[in-house]
mmCIF file of C-alpha atoms in Angstrom:
data_model
loop_
_atom_site.group_PDB
_atom_site.id
_atom_site.type_symbol
_atom_site.label_atom_id
_atom_site.label_comp_id
_atom_site.label_asym_id
_atom_site.label_seq_id
_atom_site.Cartn_x
_atom_site.Cartn_y
_atom_site.Cartn_z
ATOM 1 C CA MET G 71 155.239 -45.841 -10.149
ATOM 2 C CA THR G 72 154.413 -46.906 -6.442
ATOM 3 C CA ARG G 73 155.985 -49.833 -6.109
ATOM 4 C CA ALA G 74 158.800 -52.272 -7.386
ATOM 5 C CA SER G 75 158.003 -55.748 -8.224
ATOM 6 C CA LEU G 76 160.369 -58.835 -6.665
ATOM 7 C CA ASP G 77 162.069 -59.337 -9.999
ATOM 8 C CA LYS G 78 163.910 -55.898 -9.409
ATOM 9 C CA GLN G 79 163.984 -53.844 -12.656
ATOM 10 C CA PRO G 80 166.214 -50.537 -11.598
ATOM 11 C CA HIS G 81 163.831 -48.042 -12.696
ATOM 12 C CA GLU G 82 160.860 -49.495 -10.909
ATOM 13 C CA VAL G 83 163.400 -49.689 -7.794
ATOM 14 C CA ALA G 84 164.811 -46.417 -8.587
ATOM 15 C CA SER G 85 161.864 -44.505 -8.704
ATOM 16 C CA MET G 86 159.728 -46.204 -6.036
ATOM 17 C CA PHE G 87 162.581 -44.730 -4.069
ATOM 18 C CA ASP G 88 162.273 -41.257 -5.779
ATOM 19 C CA ASP G 89 158.746 -41.365 -4.041
ATOM 20 C CA VAL G 90 159.965 -41.863 -0.421
ATOM 21 C CA ALA G 91 163.012 -39.889 -0.669
ATOM 22 C CA GLU G 92 161.443 -36.735 1.404
ATOM 23 C CA ARG G 93 160.715 -38.990 4.611
ATOM 24 C CA TYR G 94 162.508 -42.054 4.131
ATOM 25 C CA ASP G 95 164.895 -41.764 7.059
ATOM 26 C CA LEU G 96 161.852 -40.773 9.630
ATOM 27 C CA THR G 97 159.854 -44.169 8.301
ATOM 28 C CA ASN G 98 162.910 -46.049 8.957
ATOM 29 C CA ASP G 99 162.840 -44.983 12.398
ATOM 30 C CA VAL G 100 159.244 -45.647 13.070
ATOM 31 C CA ILE G 101 159.075 -48.939 11.481
ATOM 32 C CA SER G 102 162.441 -50.293 13.290
ATOM 33 C CA LEU G 103 161.381 -49.397 16.296
ATOM 34 C CA GLY G 104 164.637 -47.157 16.801
ATOM 35 C CA GLN G 105 166.670 -49.832 16.058
ATOM 36 C CA ALA G 106 167.962 -48.289 12.860
ATOM 37 C CA ARG G 107 170.090 -46.162 14.604
ATOM 38 C CA LEU G 108 171.899 -48.833 16.669
ATOM 39 C CA TRP G 109 172.455 -50.747 13.302
ATOM 40 C CA ARG G 110 174.455 -47.532 11.279
ATOM 41 C CA LYS G 111 176.540 -47.739 14.805
ATOM 42 C CA ALA G 112 177.278 -51.050 14.238
ATOM 43 C CA VAL G 113 178.214 -50.863 10.123
ATOM 44 C CA ALA G 114 180.487 -47.610 11.334
ATOM 45 C CA GLN G 115 181.959 -49.935 13.809
ATOM 46 C CA ALA G 116 182.694 -53.049 11.376
ATOM 47 C CA VAL G 117 183.621 -50.694 8.305
ATOM 48 C CA ASP G 118 186.121 -48.972 10.778
ATOM 49 C CA ALA G 119 186.833 -45.869 8.624
ATOM 50 C CA ARG G 120 190.033 -44.373 9.111
ATOM 51 C CA PRO G 121 191.211 -40.580 8.457
ATOM 52 C CA ALA G 122 192.250 -40.460 4.594
ATOM 53 C CA GLN G 123 190.707 -43.906 3.521
ATOM 54 C CA LYS G 124 188.311 -44.013 0.664
ATOM 55 C CA VAL G 125 184.742 -45.378 1.413
ATOM 56 C CA LEU G 126 182.043 -46.043 -1.125
ATOM 57 C CA ASP G 127 178.608 -45.854 0.705
ATOM 58 C CA LEU G 128 176.352 -47.844 -2.126
ATOM 59 C CA ALA G 129 172.621 -47.119 -1.492
ATOM 60 C CA ALA G 130 173.653 -44.374 0.483
ATOM 61 C CA GLY G 131 170.199 -42.288 -0.057
ATOM 62 C CA THR G 132 170.408 -39.295 1.698
ATOM 63 C CA ALA G 133 173.824 -40.008 3.265
ATOM 64 C CA THR G 134 172.447 -40.396 6.840
ATOM 65 C CA SER G 135 174.491 -43.763 6.466
ATOM 66 C CA SER G 136 177.646 -41.836 5.099
ATOM 67 C CA GLN G 137 177.880 -39.588 8.023
ATOM 68 C CA PRO G 138 179.927 -41.879 10.265
ATOM 69 C CA PHE G 139 182.699 -42.511 8.138
ATOM 70 C CA ALA G 140 183.001 -38.949 6.919
ATOM 71 C CA GLN G 141 183.112 -37.752 10.826
ATOM 72 C CA ALA G 142 185.902 -40.309 11.101
ATOM 73 C CA GLY G 143 188.069 -38.438 8.264
ATOM 74 C CA ALA G 144 187.361 -40.782 5.554
ATOM 75 C CA TYR G 145 186.994 -39.259 2.066
ATOM 76 C CA VAL G 146 183.349 -40.697 1.591
ATOM 77 C CA VAL G 147 181.377 -40.974 -1.572
ATOM 78 C CA PRO G 148 177.466 -41.586 -0.981
ATOM 79 C CA CYS G 149 176.084 -43.208 -4.214
ATOM 80 C CA ASP G 150 172.691 -44.325 -5.166
ATOM 81 C CA PHE G 151 170.778 -44.782 -8.441
ATOM 82 C CA SER G 152 167.562 -42.820 -6.856
ATOM 83 C CA LEU G 153 167.924 -39.310 -8.038
ATOM 84 C CA GLY G 154 165.223 -38.075 -5.675
ATOM 85 C CA MET G 155 167.391 -39.630 -2.856
ATOM 86 C CA LEU G 156 170.200 -37.892 -4.158
ATOM 87 C CA ARG G 157 168.505 -34.462 -4.335
ATOM 88 C CA VAL G 158 167.409 -34.579 -0.766
ATOM 89 C CA GLY G 159 170.868 -35.682 0.248
ATOM 90 C CA LYS G 160 172.464 -33.267 -1.586
ATOM 91 C CA GLN G 161 170.287 -30.272 0.061
ATOM 92 C CA ARG G 162 171.008 -31.826 3.486
ATOM 93 C CA HIS G 163 174.960 -32.231 2.757
ATOM 94 C CA PRO G 164 175.728 -30.035 0.107
ATOM 95 C CA TRP G 165 179.709 -30.662 0.723
ATOM 96 C CA MET G 166 179.229 -34.316 0.088
ATOM 97 C CA PRO G 167 180.622 -35.728 -3.617
ATOM 98 C CA PHE G 168 177.067 -37.315 -4.196
ATOM 99 C CA THR G 169 177.606 -39.999 -7.280
ATOM 100 C CA ALA G 170 174.277 -41.183 -9.343
ATOM 101 C CA GLY G 171 175.168 -45.285 -9.793
ATOM 102 C CA ASP G 172 173.998 -48.369 -10.453
ATOM 103 C CA ALA G 173 175.618 -51.010 -7.993
ATOM 104 C CA MET G 174 175.639 -53.448 -11.150
ATOM 105 C CA LYS G 175 177.544 -51.067 -12.926
ATOM 106 C CA LEU G 176 179.881 -48.798 -10.767
ATOM 107 C CA PRO G 177 180.699 -45.271 -12.111
ATOM 108 C CA PHE G 178 184.663 -46.085 -10.871
ATOM 109 C CA LYS G 179 188.257 -47.527 -11.375
ATOM 110 C CA ASP G 180 189.367 -50.687 -10.228
ATOM 111 C CA ASP G 181 191.175 -50.593 -7.063
ATOM 112 C CA THR G 182 189.653 -47.356 -6.056
ATOM 113 C CA PHE G 183 188.226 -47.647 -2.144
ATOM 114 C CA ASP G 184 189.939 -49.051 0.917
ATOM 115 C CA ALA G 185 186.375 -50.048 2.478
ATOM 116 C CA VAL G 186 183.075 -50.535 0.450
ATOM 117 C CA THR G 187 179.809 -51.097 2.514
ATOM 118 C CA ILE G 188 175.876 -50.941 1.494
ATOM 119 C CA SER G 189 173.106 -50.826 3.940
ATOM 120 C CA PHE G 190 169.780 -52.549 3.486
ATOM 121 C CA GLY G 191 170.310 -51.621 -0.672
ATOM 122 C CA LEU G 192 171.991 -55.169 -1.784
ATOM 123 C CA ARG G 193 168.448 -56.706 -1.698
ATOM 124 C CA ASN G 194 166.995 -54.148 -4.252
ATOM 125 C CA VAL G 195 169.658 -55.138 -6.800
ATOM 126 C CA GLN G 196 168.541 -56.812 -9.696
ATOM 127 C CA ASP G 197 171.648 -59.409 -9.817
ATOM 128 C CA THR G 198 173.295 -59.689 -6.142
ATOM 129 C CA GLY G 199 176.329 -61.559 -7.737
ATOM 130 C CA ALA G 200 177.214 -58.895 -10.138
ATOM 131 C CA ALA G 201 176.534 -56.371 -7.264
ATOM 132 C CA LEU G 202 179.766 -58.321 -5.187
ATOM 133 C CA ARG G 203 181.526 -58.623 -8.135
ATOM 134 C CA GLU G 204 181.506 -54.740 -8.878
ATOM 135 C CA MET G 205 182.288 -54.043 -5.055
ATOM 136 C CA TYR G 206 184.917 -56.209 -5.220
ATOM 137 C CA ARG G 207 186.736 -55.028 -8.756
ATOM 138 C CA VAL G 208 186.473 -50.697 -7.336
ATOM 139 C CA THR G 209 187.899 -52.489 -3.731
ATOM 140 C CA ARG G 210 191.851 -52.319 -3.646
ATOM 141 C CA PRO G 211 193.925 -55.291 -2.414
ATOM 142 C CA GLY G 212 193.737 -55.716 1.099
ATOM 143 C CA GLY G 213 190.350 -53.914 1.425
ATOM 144 C CA ARG G 214 187.000 -54.946 2.747
ATOM 145 C CA VAL G 215 183.130 -54.900 2.154
ATOM 146 C CA VAL G 216 180.754 -54.628 4.993
ATOM 147 C CA ILE G 217 176.832 -55.328 4.098
ATOM 148 C CA CYS G 218 174.147 -54.498 6.239
ATOM 149 C CA GLU G 219 171.057 -56.195 5.554
ATOM 150 C CA PHE G 220 167.733 -57.789 6.832
ATOM 151 C CA SER G 221 168.314 -61.379 7.282
ATOM 152 C CA GLU G 222 166.656 -64.550 9.368
ATOM 153 C CA PRO G 223 165.873 -64.539 12.828
ATOM 154 C CA THR G 224 167.520 -67.451 14.676
ATOM 155 C CA TRP G 225 164.937 -67.759 16.921
ATOM 156 C CA GLY G 226 162.020 -69.951 15.446
ATOM 157 C CA PRO G 227 159.375 -68.690 17.532
ATOM 158 C CA PHE G 228 160.521 -65.103 16.932
ATOM 159 C CA ARG G 229 160.712 -65.844 13.286
ATOM 160 C CA THR G 230 157.099 -66.426 12.944
ATOM 161 C CA VAL G 231 156.186 -63.688 14.974
ATOM 162 C CA TYR G 232 158.537 -60.838 12.667
ATOM 163 C CA ILE G 233 157.191 -62.393 9.566
ATOM 164 C CA GLU G 234 153.549 -61.597 10.831
ATOM 165 C CA TYR G 235 154.961 -57.951 11.563
ATOM 166 C CA LEU G 236 155.977 -57.735 8.237
ATOM 167 C CA MET G 237 153.696 -58.842 6.291
ATOM 168 C CA ARG G 238 150.757 -57.486 8.347
ATOM 169 C CA ALA G 239 151.833 -54.441 10.429
ATOM 170 C CA LEU G 240 154.748 -53.017 8.653
ATOM 171 C CA PRO G 241 152.663 -51.490 5.643
ATOM 172 C CA PRO G 242 149.931 -50.100 8.117
ATOM 173 C CA VAL G 243 152.711 -48.597 10.064
ATOM 174 C CA ALA G 244 154.526 -47.064 6.959
ATOM 175 C CA ARG G 245 151.188 -45.555 6.303
ATOM 176 C CA THR G 246 151.342 -43.135 8.910
ATOM 177 C CA VAL G 247 154.408 -41.391 8.033
ATOM 178 C CA CYS G 248 155.297 -42.337 4.517
ATOM 179 C CA THR G 249 153.287 -40.923 1.508
ATOM 180 C CA ASN G 250 153.701 -44.190 -0.407
ATOM 181 C CA PRO G 251 152.945 -47.182 2.049
ATOM 182 C CA ASP G 252 152.718 -49.478 -0.996
ATOM 183 C CA ALA G 253 156.741 -49.021 -1.290
ATOM 184 C CA TYR G 254 156.737 -50.823 2.167
ATOM 185 C CA VAL G 255 154.514 -53.394 0.967
ATOM 186 C CA TYR G 256 157.487 -54.315 -1.297
ATOM 187 C CA LEU G 257 159.940 -54.261 1.190
ATOM 188 C CA ALA G 258 158.051 -56.884 3.677
ATOM 189 C CA GLU G 259 158.017 -58.846 0.357
ATOM 190 C CA SER G 260 161.857 -58.426 -0.467
ATOM 191 C CA ILE G 261 162.829 -59.332 2.795
ATOM 192 C CA ARG G 262 160.750 -62.603 3.031
ATOM 193 C CA THR G 263 162.408 -63.841 -0.366
ATOM 194 C CA TRP G 264 166.408 -62.719 0.801
ATOM 195 C CA PRO G 265 168.948 -65.228 1.404
ATOM 196 C CA ASN G 266 169.553 -65.875 4.770
ATOM 197 C CA GLN G 267 172.913 -65.457 6.640
ATOM 198 C CA PRO G 268 174.862 -68.861 5.118
ATOM 199 C CA GLU G 269 173.397 -67.733 2.031
ATOM 200 C CA LEU G 270 174.670 -64.323 1.651
ATOM 201 C CA ALA G 271 177.895 -65.374 2.740
ATOM 202 C CA ALA G 272 178.298 -68.253 -0.090
ATOM 203 C CA LEU G 273 177.868 -65.755 -2.690
ATOM 204 C CA LEU G 274 180.318 -63.071 -1.160
ATOM 205 C CA GLN G 275 182.827 -66.021 -1.565
ATOM 206 C CA ASP G 276 181.638 -66.920 -4.843
ATOM 207 C CA ALA G 277 182.476 -63.334 -6.045
ATOM 208 C CA GLY G 278 185.508 -63.559 -5.115
ATOM 209 C CA TRP G 279 185.903 -61.887 -1.228
ATOM 210 C CA SER G 280 187.863 -63.959 1.288
ATOM 211 C CA LYS G 281 187.794 -64.259 5.178
ATOM 212 C CA VAL G 282 183.955 -63.908 4.582
ATOM 213 C CA ALA G 283 182.324 -63.800 8.122
ATOM 214 C CA TYR G 284 178.527 -62.677 9.642
ATOM 215 C CA ARG G 285 176.957 -61.700 12.707
ATOM 216 C CA ASN G 286 173.768 -60.946 13.625
ATOM 217 C CA LEU G 287 171.736 -58.126 15.552
ATOM 218 C CA THR G 288 168.608 -57.617 16.741
ATOM 219 C CA GLY G 289 168.519 -61.661 17.030
ATOM 220 C CA GLY G 290 169.195 -62.158 13.680
ATOM 221 C CA VAL G 291 166.445 -59.246 12.051
ATOM 222 C CA VAL G 292 169.354 -57.836 10.543
ATOM 223 C CA ALA G 293 173.354 -59.179 10.158
ATOM 224 C CA LEU G 294 176.301 -57.799 9.219
ATOM 225 C CA HIS G 295 178.501 -59.548 6.698
ATOM 226 C CA ARG G 296 182.336 -58.419 5.787
ATOM 227 C CA GLY G 297 184.850 -60.199 3.461
ATOM 228 C CA PHE G 298 188.297 -58.797 2.251
ATOM 229 C CA LYS G 299 190.019 -58.877 -1.201
ATOM 230 C CA GLN G 300 193.280 -60.731 -1.245
ATOM 231 C CA ASN G 301 196.340 -58.712 -1.486
#
């Protein structure tokens, strides 16, 4: 298995990420032109984890995204359905409670977490609505969700250049640092077919989240969406 198809069969996507686990973080830094680190900081600020809070970090991969929450004193659970990613993460951070789980059927009780977050992973889930409802289920009343995902650049001319970069430049760039560049062909295709900012906000509302809002990062290349579970 070298790449997933756009119908996003869970076993295909998990296998694809198993293949790229060892160099995933490095590749992300390269293909995002260094922006990935800034996006992670923005996520940490939006989640606003506090000491003793419970945070679920979905599609956590090797737990690079989980570190800011742990550093803030929260109890963070890195969760992913790629066992290859979890193995690499556990080698790097043996003290963290890595958990294998599918976003469409989370292995947690209702009303468990103060915050649930997912960065660049919701796009890879087969059923977006099911995942958003599961996130809602495991979040305690008054808790919050933060989603960081690729989106649609707001300025038309830049949007055109961005799509050209995705489809033409990204796979060759990935080939220089990644053992499975075909995975990044899937990445480009999945970004191009993903809902834009208002469409994702509507999906959050449909799943039960309230006070849904979003803000753009890097001109809309990435968007942060946030919602709350009513008391």
